[in-house]
Structures are given as C-alpha cells and as structure tokens.
mmCIF file of C-alpha atoms in Angstrom:
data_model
loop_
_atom_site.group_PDB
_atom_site.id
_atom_site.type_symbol
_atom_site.label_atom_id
_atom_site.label_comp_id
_atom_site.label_asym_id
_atom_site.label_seq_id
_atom_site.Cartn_x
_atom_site.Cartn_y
_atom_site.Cartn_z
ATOM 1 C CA UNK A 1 -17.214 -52.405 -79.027
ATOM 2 C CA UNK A 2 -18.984 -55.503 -80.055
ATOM 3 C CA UNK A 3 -21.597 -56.381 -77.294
ATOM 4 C CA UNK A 4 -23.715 -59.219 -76.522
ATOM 5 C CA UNK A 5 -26.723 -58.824 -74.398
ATOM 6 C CA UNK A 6 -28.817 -61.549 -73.022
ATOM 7 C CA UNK A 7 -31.509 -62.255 -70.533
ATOM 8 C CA UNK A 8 -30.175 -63.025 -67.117
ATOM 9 C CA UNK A 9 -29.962 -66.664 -65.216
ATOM 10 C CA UNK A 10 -29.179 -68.011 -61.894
ATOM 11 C CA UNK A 11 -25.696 -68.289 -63.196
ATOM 12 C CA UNK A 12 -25.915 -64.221 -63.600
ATOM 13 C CA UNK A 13 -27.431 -63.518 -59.975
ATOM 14 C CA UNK A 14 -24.042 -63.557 -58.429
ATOM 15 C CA UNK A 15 -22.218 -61.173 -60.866
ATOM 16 C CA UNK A 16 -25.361 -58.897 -60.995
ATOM 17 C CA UNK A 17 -24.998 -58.571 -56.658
ATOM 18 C CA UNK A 18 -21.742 -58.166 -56.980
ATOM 19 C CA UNK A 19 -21.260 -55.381 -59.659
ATOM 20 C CA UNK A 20 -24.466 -53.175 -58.049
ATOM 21 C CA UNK A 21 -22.011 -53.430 -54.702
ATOM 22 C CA UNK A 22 -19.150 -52.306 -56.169
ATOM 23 C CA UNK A 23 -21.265 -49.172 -57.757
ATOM 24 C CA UNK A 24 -23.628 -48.884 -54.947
ATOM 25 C CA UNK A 25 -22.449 -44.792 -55.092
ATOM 26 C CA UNK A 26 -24.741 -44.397 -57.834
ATOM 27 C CA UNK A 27 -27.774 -45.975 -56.345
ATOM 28 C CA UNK A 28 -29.696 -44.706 -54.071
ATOM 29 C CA UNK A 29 -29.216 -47.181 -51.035
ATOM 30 C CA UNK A 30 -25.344 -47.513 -50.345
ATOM 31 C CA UNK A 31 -25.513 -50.462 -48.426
ATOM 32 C CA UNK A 32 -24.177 -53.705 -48.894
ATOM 33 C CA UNK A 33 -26.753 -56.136 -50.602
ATOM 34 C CA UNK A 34 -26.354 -60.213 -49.132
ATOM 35 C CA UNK A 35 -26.483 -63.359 -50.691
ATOM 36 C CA UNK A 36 -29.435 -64.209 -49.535
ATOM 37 C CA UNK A 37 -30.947 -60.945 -49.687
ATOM 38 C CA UNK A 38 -30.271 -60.553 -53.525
ATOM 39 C CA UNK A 39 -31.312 -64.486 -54.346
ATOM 40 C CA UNK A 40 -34.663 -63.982 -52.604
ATOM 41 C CA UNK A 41 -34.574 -60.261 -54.635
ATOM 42 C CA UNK A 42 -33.683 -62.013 -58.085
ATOM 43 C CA UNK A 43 -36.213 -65.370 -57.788
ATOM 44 C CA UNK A 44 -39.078 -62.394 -58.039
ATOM 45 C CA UNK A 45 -37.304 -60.244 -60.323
ATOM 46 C CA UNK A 46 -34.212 -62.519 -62.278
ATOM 47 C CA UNK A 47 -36.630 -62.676 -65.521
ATOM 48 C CA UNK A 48 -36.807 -58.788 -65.877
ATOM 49 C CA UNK A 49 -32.843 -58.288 -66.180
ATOM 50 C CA UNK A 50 -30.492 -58.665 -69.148
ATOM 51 C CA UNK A 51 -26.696 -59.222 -69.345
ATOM 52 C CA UNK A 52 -24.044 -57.457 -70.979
ATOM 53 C CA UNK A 53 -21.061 -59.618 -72.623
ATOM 54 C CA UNK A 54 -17.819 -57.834 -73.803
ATOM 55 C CA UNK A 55 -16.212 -58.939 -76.866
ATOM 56 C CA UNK A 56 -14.373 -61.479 -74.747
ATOM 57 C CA UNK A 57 -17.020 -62.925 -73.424
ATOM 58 C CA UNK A 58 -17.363 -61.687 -70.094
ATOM 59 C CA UNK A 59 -19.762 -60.298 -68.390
ATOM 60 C CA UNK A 60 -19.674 -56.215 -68.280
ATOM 61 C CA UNK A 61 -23.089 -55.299 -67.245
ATOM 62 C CA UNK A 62 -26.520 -55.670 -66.030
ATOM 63 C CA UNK A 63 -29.645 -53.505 -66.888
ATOM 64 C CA UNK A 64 -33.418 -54.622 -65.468
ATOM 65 C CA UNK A 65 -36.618 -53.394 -64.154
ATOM 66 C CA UNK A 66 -38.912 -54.239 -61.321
ATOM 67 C CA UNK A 67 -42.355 -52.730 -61.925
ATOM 68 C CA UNK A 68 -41.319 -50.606 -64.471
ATOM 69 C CA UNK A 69 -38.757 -49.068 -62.705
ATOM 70 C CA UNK A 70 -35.023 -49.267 -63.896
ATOM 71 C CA UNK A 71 -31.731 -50.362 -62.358
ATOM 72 C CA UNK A 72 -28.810 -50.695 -64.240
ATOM 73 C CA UNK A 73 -24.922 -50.770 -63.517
ATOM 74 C CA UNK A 74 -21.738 -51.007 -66.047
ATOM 75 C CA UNK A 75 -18.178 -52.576 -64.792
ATOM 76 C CA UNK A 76 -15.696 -49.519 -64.087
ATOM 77 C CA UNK A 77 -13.432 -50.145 -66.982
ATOM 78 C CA UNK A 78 -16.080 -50.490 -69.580
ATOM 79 C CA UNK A 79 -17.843 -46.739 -68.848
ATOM 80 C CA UNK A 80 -18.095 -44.796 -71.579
ATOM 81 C CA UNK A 81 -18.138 -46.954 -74.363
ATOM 82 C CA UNK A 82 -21.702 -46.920 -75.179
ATOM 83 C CA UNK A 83 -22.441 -50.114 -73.158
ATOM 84 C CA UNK A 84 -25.491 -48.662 -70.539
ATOM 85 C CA UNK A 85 -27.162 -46.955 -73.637
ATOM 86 C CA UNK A 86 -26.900 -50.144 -75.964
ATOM 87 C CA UNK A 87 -28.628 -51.886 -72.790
ATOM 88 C CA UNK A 88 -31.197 -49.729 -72.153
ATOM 89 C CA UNK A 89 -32.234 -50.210 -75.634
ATOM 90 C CA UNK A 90 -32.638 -53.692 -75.659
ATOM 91 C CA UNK A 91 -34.075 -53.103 -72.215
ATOM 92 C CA UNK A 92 -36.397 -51.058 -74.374
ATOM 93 C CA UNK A 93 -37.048 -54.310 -77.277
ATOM 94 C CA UNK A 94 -36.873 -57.199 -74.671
ATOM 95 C CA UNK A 95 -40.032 -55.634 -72.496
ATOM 96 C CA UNK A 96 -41.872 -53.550 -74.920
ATOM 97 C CA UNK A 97 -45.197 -53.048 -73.173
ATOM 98 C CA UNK A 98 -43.751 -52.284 -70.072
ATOM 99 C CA UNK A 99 -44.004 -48.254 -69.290
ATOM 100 C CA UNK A 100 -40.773 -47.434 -67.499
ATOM 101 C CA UNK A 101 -38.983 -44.935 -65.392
ATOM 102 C CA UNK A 102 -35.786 -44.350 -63.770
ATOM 103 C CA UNK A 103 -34.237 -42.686 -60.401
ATOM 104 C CA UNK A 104 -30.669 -41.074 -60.565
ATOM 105 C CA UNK A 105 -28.898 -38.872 -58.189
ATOM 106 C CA UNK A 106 -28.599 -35.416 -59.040
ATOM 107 C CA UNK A 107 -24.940 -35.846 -59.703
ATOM 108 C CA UNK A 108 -24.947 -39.121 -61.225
ATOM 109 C CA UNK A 109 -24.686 -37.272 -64.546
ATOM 110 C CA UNK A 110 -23.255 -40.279 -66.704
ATOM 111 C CA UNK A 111 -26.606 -41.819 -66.013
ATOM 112 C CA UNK A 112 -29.177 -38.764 -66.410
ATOM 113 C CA UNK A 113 -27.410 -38.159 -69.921
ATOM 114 C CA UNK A 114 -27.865 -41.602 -70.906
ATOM 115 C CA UNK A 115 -31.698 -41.986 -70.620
ATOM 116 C CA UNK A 116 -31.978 -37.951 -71.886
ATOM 117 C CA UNK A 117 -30.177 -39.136 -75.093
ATOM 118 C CA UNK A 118 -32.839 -41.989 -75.664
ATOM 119 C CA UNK A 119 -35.590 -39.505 -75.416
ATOM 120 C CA UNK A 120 -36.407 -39.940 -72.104
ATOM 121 C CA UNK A 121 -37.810 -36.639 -70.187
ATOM 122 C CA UNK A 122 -37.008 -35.302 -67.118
ATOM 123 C CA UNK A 123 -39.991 -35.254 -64.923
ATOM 124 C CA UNK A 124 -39.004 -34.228 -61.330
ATOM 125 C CA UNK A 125 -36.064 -33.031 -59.769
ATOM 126 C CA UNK A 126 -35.657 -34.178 -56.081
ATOM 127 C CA UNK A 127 -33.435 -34.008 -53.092
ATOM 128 C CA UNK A 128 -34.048 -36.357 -50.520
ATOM 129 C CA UNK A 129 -32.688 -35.140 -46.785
ATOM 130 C CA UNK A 130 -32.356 -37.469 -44.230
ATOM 131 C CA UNK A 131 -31.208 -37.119 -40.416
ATOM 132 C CA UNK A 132 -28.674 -39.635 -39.714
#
C-alpha cells in the first residue's frame, strides 16, 4: 500500500477527533471527546501529530505524541496493512530527539505487537481497577 504521511493541520483536527471516537475501545478513556474539547486539545498539541493518506488520497490515520507519550489510531478498513507501523516510524524521523513511550491495553494486541516489532521494550505490565 502506497502511503503518504504528513504533519497534521487545522484542516486534520476534525478527522483526527473523529477517528480516536470511533476507536475509543483501544484507548484508555472510552468517552466521547467534543469539538471544543479536542480544538482546545489540538491548538497545544496539533504540531506533534502526523497524517496518514491512502493511495487515494484520503485520510486513513493519525499517529502523535504529547510529552513523549504516543497516541495513534488507524481507520477500520485499513488495519493490517502495515499503516500504524509505517507511522510510527516517521513518528520516529519527524521528532527525533523526543524520548517516547506508549500505553496499550492488555488486550489491545494489534498495538503491543506493533511497537514490539520496532524494538520497543516492554517495561510494565498494568491493570488498572476502578469502582464504577
């Protein structure tokens, strides 16, 4: 698959809110991120995320970091193509003095084996409890 990847703009923000909805199962907070919420979010952090363009020109993913720490989503029908792990290595080129790190789920396995197969190390495991 031939993939274009880009640094994000304003034009981006809306796609980038919307996509991290529609996968919010593999982030850690579930809930449903706002407008306003993710404009005020991506006017602090906008400059730290990259784009992913299919061959068709749209958009197909997003991949960024705030402080170091990684967030990154991939549109349902373009999974396991190679797509996250071609962005988190241009992650990797755009910002190369930045140390970073990234959360999963325990189960989110697509993502774990993604950053293992860069090189990336395991460091913790964790299970979060909550009373609801």
């Amino acid at each position: 698959m031939e993939l274009v990847i880009k640094k994000s703009e304003n034009k981006d923000w809306d796609f980038i809110r919307l996509l991290r909805n529609q996968c919010s199962d593999g982030f850690f907070s579930n809930e449903e991120i706002t407008t306003k919420e993710h404009e005020l979010f991506m006017s602090k952090h906008g400059e730290n995320h990259l784009i992913a363009f299919g061959e068709s020109g749209e958009r197909i993913g997003f991949i960024g970091h705030v402080k170091g720490d990684v967030r990154l989503a991939v549109s349902p029908e373009h999974r396991k193509k190679g797509v996250a792990k071609k962005m988190l290595k241009c992650l990797i080129d755009f910002f190369p003095e930045t140390k970073m790190r990234a959360q999963a789920k325990t189960s989110n396995h697509a993502s774990i084996n993604t950053f293992l197969s860069l090189g990336w190390e395991r460091k913790f495991e964790c299970v979060i409890l909550e009373n609801e």
